[in-house]
Amino acid sequence: MAAALSCGGGAGLCPLLLLLFLPGLTAGPAGMLQPRDTPSRERRELGGLWSFRADLSPGRDAGFSQRWYRRPLRQTGPVIDMPVPASFNDITQDPSLENYIGWVWYEKEVLLPLRWLQGDPAPRVVLRFGSAHYYSIVWVNGVQVVEHEGGHLPFEADISSVVQGSPGTLCRITVALNNTLTPHTLPPGSIQYMTDKSRYPKNYFVQNIRFDFFNYAGIHRPVVLYTTPAAYIDDISVTTTSSDSVAVVQYQVSVVGSTANSLSLSLRDQEGKVVATGDGPVGELKVLNPNLWWPYLMHENPGYLYSLEVKMQAQVSGALLEDVYTLPVGIRTVHVTSTQFLINGRPFYFHGVNKHEDADIRGKGLDWPLIVKDFNLLRWLGANSFRTSHYPYAEEIMDLCDAYGIVVIDESPGVGIKLPESFGNKSLQHHLAVMEELIRRDKNRPSVVMWSVANEPASELPPAAHYFKTVIAHTKALDPSRPVTFVTDANYALDHGAPYVDVICVNSYLSWYHDPGHLEVIPLQLTAQFENWYKTYQKPIIQSEYGADSVPGLHSDPPMMFTEEYQKAMLREYHAVFDKKRKEYVIGELIWNFADFMTNQATTRVLGNKKGIFTRQRQPKAAAFVLRDRYWKIANESSCLPPVITSHSLFL
């Protein structure tokens, strides 16, 4: 077992202990198709109560030194019930768990169907995690099957050899999870030891972060067991082009386990009619008079999805195996000019929000009622888009964006990149790997129209030039079909990353963090902001964040900071400038934030960030009605639909 990682401060053991104590990351598979039930595949979710234990030993290393994964977790010491998916922080009344940093352990025992363990050849059994924050090591029946770095993307392991070699059908899944952030994680952070013994207990430390949301931890998204045949469809990639009367769906399919005897594809419309067929691992499907995928409020039938059924047959060990996978496909194009963002050749204006995966009690845990409520609020608001600030969101959320026509700027967890050491080669290599995982997961989604590689980095630092040139070039090489950006709050004249983006995304909080309380400075400063960026780069601009905190029910006239009136007044000052510049080169506005969310405790935060236009419980503040009126007005001005769309309309 390797020595503990050094965290600075020179005292005690780091809770990140042994984060990389095993010999390198297990390489992920080439494909990462979302698990689905098909005629050849079965899927079983493992949500519910898991056994849970935080490692409270001084070095947070007892779980490894005592090998808790070798036996049921309850035999190692006290365990509690922990819901999955959920963050563990707010589930109990234990304040030490709310702010816990280090290793925690989860365990679930499940019985597998006999049909999953029998046959010649037997099915392939895969264990998949939608996400776990931040670093995960997973064992099945005491055998390590996978480790993964990163808190917002899926990872999986083929556990067939482990479970099929077991004497029974019991499958004991053990997860060691560490939420420590270092200068080289994404997002970065640092551990600070407080060495003044007159003020702090022995080995006292804090986790420092440079982002403004709570560092929730836990198994945040569904854990799934699924099967495939021994020979299976590993990955599918699609890109689409279209004209007035014909569309082309280009595809590439990879197969693992055997050379396929046959590989056929059928593209079906929403009525189940086959509109195109193909065969072989690479090719294209031509669709006459296609139904294009349109954003919400841009077409009377937004979010149109075809179904691409891929069927493979292969001979393995004398048996003929068949695998079937169905992929939703939206036919649409994206193009950026110096002044416009075009979807299907028509100008698209982002009038949307920034969000967080955040709610009471569950933290960042996936919650279906909350997800559906949020989408109903988005459509009530007249929002056509959002940015996944500041990390990739759950696949389940992305599925609804595809189906509802909500346009997405898909953002990596590159938030809080502020220190010079976070621009070094170690951080860069991890960032490149994260972009590969993100694109592998979301490359086929029509709702995703742009990748964002970071939010508010210290892009004025000289190393940022090489860093972002490399990350953006890598992202474009992985996916040439979409534009790439990052979100800046740097001075236009000092930003070293902006030359490499396709769209300028700018955050500014005029009359809030700058000139607080002075609404009168917004017209001059915001106009100058836009004109300086455009004159320098000749690229379209999105106001990717703006806003003000407001405490629900706090009122003042004239408007004062933190009141609902001030939030409304600030929005209107920004909107007046947007209306002038969107006739030129401003292509979008994304409010910060959709809903209030939790942050670390601070003198500037009263139970979290209050910049939401909805409360954390999803009740509207006064600003929500201001934004709703505006978004529906913009939608009616830009829509080619008859003027029957009103703020009371919903495409359900």
JSON list of C-alpha atoms in Angstrom, two decimals, residues 233-391:
[
{"chain": "A", "resi": 233, "resn": "ILE", "atom": "CA", "xyz": [-23.05, -3.98, -29.81]},
{"chain": "A", "resi": 234, "resn": "ASP", "atom": "CA", "xyz": [-20.47, -1.88, -27.99]},
{"chain": "A", "resi": 235, "resn": "ASP", "atom": "CA", "xyz": [-20.96, 1.60, -29.43]},
{"chain": "A", "resi": 236, "resn": "ILE", "atom": "CA", "xyz": [-23.00, 3.58, -31.94]},
{"chain": "A", "resi": 237, "resn": "SER", "atom": "CA", "xyz": [-22.15, 7.02, -33.33]},
{"chain": "A", "resi": 238, "resn": "VAL", "atom": "CA", "xyz": [-24.48, 9.09, -35.49]},
{"chain": "A", "resi": 239, "resn": "THR", "atom": "CA", "xyz": [-24.26, 12.48, -37.17]},
{"chain": "A", "resi": 240, "resn": "THR", "atom": "CA", "xyz": [-26.96, 14.09, -39.29]},
{"chain": "A", "resi": 241, "resn": "THR", "atom": "CA", "xyz": [-27.23, 16.50, -42.20]},
{"chain": "A", "resi": 242, "resn": "SER", "atom": "CA", "xyz": [-30.36, 17.69, -43.96]},
{"chain": "A", "resi": 243, "resn": "SER", "atom": "CA", "xyz": [-31.79, 19.75, -46.78]},
{"chain": "A", "resi": 244, "resn": "ASP", "atom": "CA", "xyz": [-35.37, 20.69, -47.56]},
{"chain": "A", "resi": 245, "resn": "SER", "atom": "CA", "xyz": [-36.36, 17.26, -48.82]},
{"chain": "A", "resi": 246, "resn": "VAL", "atom": "CA", "xyz": [-33.76, 14.73, -47.67]},
{"chain": "A", "resi": 247, "resn": "ALA", "atom": "CA", "xyz": [-31.69, 14.02, -44.57]},
{"chain": "A", "resi": 248, "resn": "VAL", "atom": "CA", "xyz": [-28.66, 11.80, -44.17]},
{"chain": "A", "resi": 249, "resn": "VAL", "atom": "CA", "xyz": [-27.93, 9.91, -40.97]},
{"chain": "A", "resi": 250, "resn": "GLN", "atom": "CA", "xyz": [-24.33, 8.77, -40.97]},
{"chain": "A", "resi": 251, "resn": "TYR", "atom": "CA", "xyz": [-23.59, 5.95, -38.56]},
{"chain": "A", "resi": 252, "resn": "GLN", "atom": "CA", "xyz": [-20.76, 3.86, -37.21]},
{"chain": "A", "resi": 253, "resn": "VAL", "atom": "CA", "xyz": [-21.30, 0.72, -35.11]},
{"chain": "A", "resi": 254, "resn": "SER", "atom": "CA", "xyz": [-18.68, -1.21, -33.17]},
{"chain": "A", "resi": 255, "resn": "VAL", "atom": "CA", "xyz": [-19.13, -4.81, -32.07]},
{"chain": "A", "resi": 256, "resn": "VAL", "atom": "CA", "xyz": [-17.24, -6.73, -29.38]},
{"chain": "A", "resi": 257, "resn": "GLY", "atom": "CA", "xyz": [-16.92, -10.46, -28.78]},
{"chain": "A", "resi": 258, "resn": "SER", "atom": "CA", "xyz": [-16.96, -11.79, -32.31]},
{"chain": "A", "resi": 259, "resn": "THR", "atom": "CA", "xyz": [-17.04, -10.77, -35.92]},
{"chain": "A", "resi": 260, "resn": "ALA", "atom": "CA", "xyz": [-20.69, -10.13, -36.65]},
{"chain": "A", "resi": 261, "resn": "ASN", "atom": "CA", "xyz": [-22.31, -12.48, -39.15]},
{"chain": "A", "resi": 262, "resn": "SER", "atom": "CA", "xyz": [-24.78, -9.73, -39.93]},
{"chain": "A", "resi": 263, "resn": "LEU", "atom": "CA", "xyz": [-25.41, -6.17, -38.82]},
{"chain": "A", "resi": 264, "resn": "SER", "atom": "CA", "xyz": [-28.62, -4.46, -39.88]},
{"chain": "A", "resi": 265, "resn": "LEU", "atom": "CA", "xyz": [-30.13, -1.08, -39.07]},
{"chain": "A", "resi": 266, "resn": "SER", "atom": "CA", "xyz": [-33.69, 0.22, -39.28]},
{"chain": "A", "resi": 267, "resn": "LEU", "atom": "CA", "xyz": [-34.71, 3.83, -38.72]},
{"chain": "A", "resi": 268, "resn": "ARG", "atom": "CA", "xyz": [-38.32, 4.23, -37.60]},
{"chain": "A", "resi": 269, "resn": "ASP", "atom": "CA", "xyz": [-40.43, 7.36, -37.22]},
{"chain": "A", "resi": 270, "resn": "GLN", "atom": "CA", "xyz": [-42.65, 8.03, -34.22]},
{"chain": "A", "resi": 271, "resn": "GLU", "atom": "CA", "xyz": [-45.46, 6.00, -35.76]},
{"chain": "A", "resi": 272, "resn": "GLY", "atom": "CA", "xyz": [-43.18, 2.97, -36.03]},
{"chain": "A", "resi": 273, "resn": "LYS", "atom": "CA", "xyz": [-42.83, 3.17, -39.80]},
{"chain": "A", "resi": 274, "resn": "VAL", "atom": "CA", "xyz": [-39.45, 2.15, -41.20]},
{"chain": "A", "resi": 275, "resn": "VAL", "atom": "CA", "xyz": [-38.12, 5.13, -43.17]},
{"chain": "A", "resi": 276, "resn": "ALA", "atom": "CA", "xyz": [-34.61, 3.87, -43.95]},
{"chain": "A", "resi": 277, "resn": "THR", "atom": "CA", "xyz": [-32.54, 0.72, -43.63]},
{"chain": "A", "resi": 278, "resn": "GLY", "atom": "CA", "xyz": [-28.86, -0.12, -43.79]},
{"chain": "A", "resi": 279, "resn": "ASP", "atom": "CA", "xyz": [-26.36, -2.85, -43.10]},
{"chain": "A", "resi": 280, "resn": "GLY", "atom": "CA", "xyz": [-22.73, -3.10, -42.10]},
{"chain": "A", "resi": 281, "resn": "PRO", "atom": "CA", "xyz": [-20.77, -1.26, -39.40]},
{"chain": "A", "resi": 282, "resn": "VAL", "atom": "CA", "xyz": [-20.39, 2.04, -41.33]},
{"chain": "A", "resi": 283, "resn": "GLY", "atom": "CA", "xyz": [-22.80, 3.75, -43.66]},
{"chain": "A", "resi": 284, "resn": "GLU", "atom": "CA", "xyz": [-25.53, 6.29, -44.10]},
{"chain": "A", "resi": 285, "resn": "LEU", "atom": "CA", "xyz": [-29.31, 6.29, -44.10]},
{"chain": "A", "resi": 286, "resn": "LYS", "atom": "CA", "xyz": [-31.25, 8.62, -46.37]},
{"chain": "A", "resi": 287, "resn": "VAL", "atom": "CA", "xyz": [-34.58, 9.93, -45.12]},
{"chain": "A", "resi": 288, "resn": "LEU", "atom": "CA", "xyz": [-36.98, 11.59, -47.52]},
{"chain": "A", "resi": 289, "resn": "ASN", "atom": "CA", "xyz": [-39.06, 14.52, -46.26]},
{"chain": "A", "resi": 290, "resn": "PRO", "atom": "CA", "xyz": [-37.59, 14.21, -42.76]},
{"chain": "A", "resi": 291, "resn": "ASN", "atom": "CA", "xyz": [-39.12, 15.46, -39.54]},
{"chain": "A", "resi": 292, "resn": "LEU", "atom": "CA", "xyz": [-36.35, 17.62, -38.16]},
{"chain": "A", "resi": 293, "resn": "TRP", "atom": "CA", "xyz": [-35.47, 17.96, -34.49]},
{"chain": "A", "resi": 294, "resn": "TRP", "atom": "CA", "xyz": [-36.47, 21.50, -33.54]},
{"chain": "A", "resi": 295, "resn": "PRO", "atom": "CA", "xyz": [-36.04, 23.36, -30.26]},
{"chain": "A", "resi": 296, "resn": "TYR", "atom": "CA", "xyz": [-38.99, 24.11, -28.02]},
{"chain": "A", "resi": 297, "resn": "LEU", "atom": "CA", "xyz": [-41.00, 27.10, -29.31]},
{"chain": "A", "resi": 298, "resn": "MET", "atom": "CA", "xyz": [-39.30, 26.97, -32.70]},
{"chain": "A", "resi": 299, "resn": "HIS", "atom": "CA", "xyz": [-41.72, 24.42, -34.15]},
{"chain": "A", "resi": 300, "resn": "GLU", "atom": "CA", "xyz": [-45.18, 23.05, -33.40]},
{"chain": "A", "resi": 301, "resn": "ASN", "atom": "CA", "xyz": [-43.64, 19.58, -32.89]},
{"chain": "A", "resi": 302, "resn": "PRO", "atom": "CA", "xyz": [-40.35, 20.16, -31.03]},
{"chain": "A", "resi": 303, "resn": "GLY", "atom": "CA", "xyz": [-37.96, 17.40, -30.06]},
{"chain": "A", "resi": 304, "resn": "TYR", "atom": "CA", "xyz": [-38.88, 14.97, -32.84]},
{"chain": "A", "resi": 305, "resn": "LEU", "atom": "CA", "xyz": [-36.99, 11.70, -32.37]},
{"chain": "A", "resi": 306, "resn": "TYR", "atom": "CA", "xyz": [-36.59, 8.74, -34.68]},
{"chain": "A", "resi": 307, "resn": "SER", "atom": "CA", "xyz": [-35.61, 5.30, -33.35]},
{"chain": "A", "resi": 308, "resn": "LEU", "atom": "CA", "xyz": [-32.53, 3.64, -34.81]},
{"chain": "A", "resi": 309, "resn": "GLU", "atom": "CA", "xyz": [-32.72, -0.11, -34.21]},
{"chain": "A", "resi": 310, "resn": "VAL", "atom": "CA", "xyz": [-29.37, -1.87, -34.58]},
{"chain": "A", "resi": 311, "resn": "LYS", "atom": "CA", "xyz": [-29.47, -5.66, -34.78]},
{"chain": "A", "resi": 312, "resn": "MET", "atom": "CA", "xyz": [-26.38, -7.86, -34.73]},
{"chain": "A", "resi": 313, "resn": "GLN", "atom": "CA", "xyz": [-26.05, -11.62, -35.18]},
{"chain": "A", "resi": 314, "resn": "ALA", "atom": "CA", "xyz": [-22.81, -13.45, -34.44]},
{"chain": "A", "resi": 315, "resn": "GLN", "atom": "CA", "xyz": [-21.59, -17.02, -34.05]},
{"chain": "A", "resi": 316, "resn": "VAL", "atom": "CA", "xyz": [-19.92, -17.67, -30.67]},
{"chain": "A", "resi": 317, "resn": "SER", "atom": "CA", "xyz": [-18.89, -21.13, -29.44]},
{"chain": "A", "resi": 318, "resn": "GLY", "atom": "CA", "xyz": [-21.23, -22.74, -31.92]},
{"chain": "A", "resi": 319, "resn": "ALA", "atom": "CA", "xyz": [-24.22, -20.67, -30.80]},
{"chain": "A", "resi": 320, "resn": "LEU", "atom": "CA", "xyz": [-25.93, -17.98, -32.84]},
{"chain": "A", "resi": 321, "resn": "LEU", "atom": "CA", "xyz": [-26.23, -14.86, -30.67]},
{"chain": "A", "resi": 322, "resn": "GLU", "atom": "CA", "xyz": [-28.35, -11.81, -31.39]},
{"chain": "A", "resi": 323, "resn": "ASP", "atom": "CA", "xyz": [-28.03, -8.37, -29.82]},
{"chain": "A", "resi": 324, "resn": "VAL", "atom": "CA", "xyz": [-30.49, -5.52, -30.36]},
{"chain": "A", "resi": 325, "resn": "TYR", "atom": "CA", "xyz": [-30.09, -1.91, -29.29]},
{"chain": "A", "resi": 326, "resn": "THR", "atom": "CA", "xyz": [-32.35, 1.06, -30.06]},
{"chain": "A", "resi": 327, "resn": "LEU", "atom": "CA", "xyz": [-30.95, 4.58, -30.10]},
{"chain": "A", "resi": 328, "resn": "PRO", "atom": "CA", "xyz": [-33.09, 7.76, -30.24]},
{"chain": "A", "resi": 329, "resn": "VAL", "atom": "CA", "xyz": [-31.98, 9.94, -33.14]},
{"chain": "A", "resi": 330, "resn": "GLY", "atom": "CA", "xyz": [-32.82, 13.57, -33.82]},
{"chain": "A", "resi": 331, "resn": "ILE", "atom": "CA", "xyz": [-32.07, 14.99, -37.25]},
{"chain": "A", "resi": 332, "resn": "ARG", "atom": "CA", "xyz": [-30.73, 18.51, -36.97]},
{"chain": "A", "resi": 333, "resn": "THR", "atom": "CA", "xyz": [-27.78, 20.68, -37.97]},
{"chain": "A", "resi": 334, "resn": "VAL", "atom": "CA", "xyz": [-25.81, 23.31, -36.05]},
{"chain": "A", "resi": 335, "resn": "HIS", "atom": "CA", "xyz": [-23.76, 26.10, -37.59]},
{"chain": "A", "resi": 336, "resn": "VAL", "atom": "CA", "xyz": [-22.09, 29.22, -36.17]},
{"chain": "A", "resi": 337, "resn": "THR", "atom": "CA", "xyz": [-21.38, 32.44, -38.09]},
{"chain": "A", "resi": 338, "resn": "SER", "atom": "CA", "xyz": [-19.76, 35.63, -36.85]},
{"chain": "A", "resi": 339, "resn": "THR", "atom": "CA", "xyz": [-23.14, 36.92, -35.68]},
{"chain": "A", "resi": 340, "resn": "GLN", "atom": "CA", "xyz": [-25.56, 33.97, -35.48]},
{"chain": "A", "resi": 341, "resn": "PHE", "atom": "CA", "xyz": [-26.15, 30.50, -34.08]},
{"chain": "A", "resi": 342, "resn": "LEU", "atom": "CA", "xyz": [-28.10, 28.44, -36.63]},
{"chain": "A", "resi": 343, "resn": "ILE", "atom": "CA", "xyz": [-30.13, 25.31, -35.95]},
{"chain": "A", "resi": 344, "resn": "ASN", "atom": "CA", "xyz": [-31.41, 23.68, -39.13]},
{"chain": "A", "resi": 345, "resn": "GLY", "atom": "CA", "xyz": [-30.31, 26.80, -40.97]},
{"chain": "A", "resi": 346, "resn": "ARG", "atom": "CA", "xyz": [-32.48, 29.14, -38.91]},
{"chain": "A", "resi": 347, "resn": "PRO", "atom": "CA", "xyz": [-31.21, 31.67, -36.35]},
{"chain": "A", "resi": 348, "resn": "PHE", "atom": "CA", "xyz": [-31.55, 30.41, -32.79]},
{"chain": "A", "resi": 349, "resn": "TYR", "atom": "CA", "xyz": [-31.55, 32.74, -29.79]},
{"chain": "A", "resi": 350, "resn": "PHE", "atom": "CA", "xyz": [-30.79, 31.16, -26.41]},
{"chain": "A", "resi": 351, "resn": "HIS", "atom": "CA", "xyz": [-33.35, 32.45, -23.93]},
{"chain": "A", "resi": 352, "resn": "GLY", "atom": "CA", "xyz": [-32.81, 30.13, -21.03]},
{"chain": "A", "resi": 353, "resn": "VAL", "atom": "CA", "xyz": [-31.28, 29.44, -17.65]},
{"chain": "A", "resi": 354, "resn": "ASN", "atom": "CA", "xyz": [-28.36, 28.06, -15.76]},
{"chain": "A", "resi": 355, "resn": "LYS", "atom": "CA", "xyz": [-29.25, 25.26, -13.37]},
{"chain": "A", "resi": 356, "resn": "HIS", "atom": "CA", "xyz": [-27.81, 23.01, -10.69]},
{"chain": "A", "resi": 357, "resn": "GLU", "atom": "CA", "xyz": [-28.55, 19.45, -9.70]},
{"chain": "A", "resi": 358, "resn": "ASP", "atom": "CA", "xyz": [-29.53, 20.52, -6.20]},
{"chain": "A", "resi": 359, "resn": "ALA", "atom": "CA", "xyz": [-32.48, 20.10, -3.86]},
{"chain": "A", "resi": 360, "resn": "ASP", "atom": "CA", "xyz": [-33.38, 19.75, -0.21]},
{"chain": "A", "resi": 361, "resn": "ILE", "atom": "CA", "xyz": [-32.31, 16.56, 1.57]},
{"chain": "A", "resi": 362, "resn": "ARG", "atom": "CA", "xyz": [-31.28, 14.64, -1.55]},
{"chain": "A", "resi": 363, "resn": "GLY", "atom": "CA", "xyz": [-28.53, 17.11, -2.50]},
{"chain": "A", "resi": 364, "resn": "LYS", "atom": "CA", "xyz": [-27.41, 16.19, -6.00]},
{"chain": "A", "resi": 365, "resn": "GLY", "atom": "CA", "xyz": [-29.15, 12.82, -6.00]},
{"chain": "A", "resi": 366, "resn": "LEU", "atom": "CA", "xyz": [-31.35, 12.02, -8.99]},
{"chain": "A", "resi": 367, "resn": "ASP", "atom": "CA", "xyz": [-35.01, 12.66, -8.19]},
{"chain": "A", "resi": 368, "resn": "TRP", "atom": "CA", "xyz": [-37.70, 12.06, -10.82]},
{"chain": "A", "resi": 369, "resn": "PRO", "atom": "CA", "xyz": [-40.45, 14.30, -9.33]},
{"chain": "A", "resi": 370, "resn": "LEU", "atom": "CA", "xyz": [-37.98, 17.18, -9.14]},
{"chain": "A", "resi": 371, "resn": "ILE", "atom": "CA", "xyz": [-36.77, 16.59, -12.71]},
{"chain": "A", "resi": 372, "resn": "VAL", "atom": "CA", "xyz": [-40.29, 16.62, -14.14]},
{"chain": "A", "resi": 373, "resn": "LYS", "atom": "CA", "xyz": [-41.21, 19.69, -12.06]},
{"chain": "A", "resi": 374, "resn": "ASP", "atom": "CA", "xyz": [-38.16, 21.53, -13.38]},
{"chain": "A", "resi": 375, "resn": "PHE", "atom": "CA", "xyz": [-39.03, 20.79, -17.00]},
{"chain": "A", "resi": 376, "resn": "ASN", "atom": "CA", "xyz": [-42.59, 21.96, -16.45]},
{"chain": "A", "resi": 377, "resn": "LEU", "atom": "CA", "xyz": [-41.23, 25.19, -14.97]},
{"chain": "A", "resi": 378, "resn": "LEU", "atom": "CA", "xyz": [-38.82, 25.63, -17.89]},
{"chain": "A", "resi": 379, "resn": "ARG", "atom": "CA", "xyz": [-41.66, 25.37, -20.37]},
{"chain": "A", "resi": 380, "resn": "TRP", "atom": "CA", "xyz": [-43.93, 27.60, -18.26]},
{"chain": "A", "resi": 381, "resn": "LEU", "atom": "CA", "xyz": [-41.10, 30.11, -18.28]},
{"chain": "A", "resi": 382, "resn": "GLY", "atom": "CA", "xyz": [-40.72, 29.94, -22.06]},
{"chain": "A", "resi": 383, "resn": "ALA", "atom": "CA", "xyz": [-37.08, 28.87, -21.72]},
{"chain": "A", "resi": 384, "resn": "ASN", "atom": "CA", "xyz": [-35.69, 27.06, -24.74]},
{"chain": "A", "resi": 385, "resn": "SER", "atom": "CA", "xyz": [-32.24, 26.19, -23.36]},
{"chain": "A", "resi": 386, "resn": "PHE", "atom": "CA", "xyz": [-29.95, 25.73, -20.40]},
{"chain": "A", "resi": 387, "resn": "ARG", "atom": "CA", "xyz": [-26.30, 25.20, -19.60]},
{"chain": "A", "resi": 388, "resn": "THR", "atom": "CA", "xyz": [-25.31, 22.23, -17.47]},
{"chain": "A", "resi": 389, "resn": "SER", "atom": "CA", "xyz": [-23.54, 24.48, -15.00]},
{"chain": "A", "resi": 390, "resn": "HIS", "atom": "CA", "xyz": [-21.02, 23.39, -13.89]},
{"chain": "A", "resi": 391, "resn": "TYR", "atom": "CA", "xyz": [-20.78, 19.67, -14.67]}
]
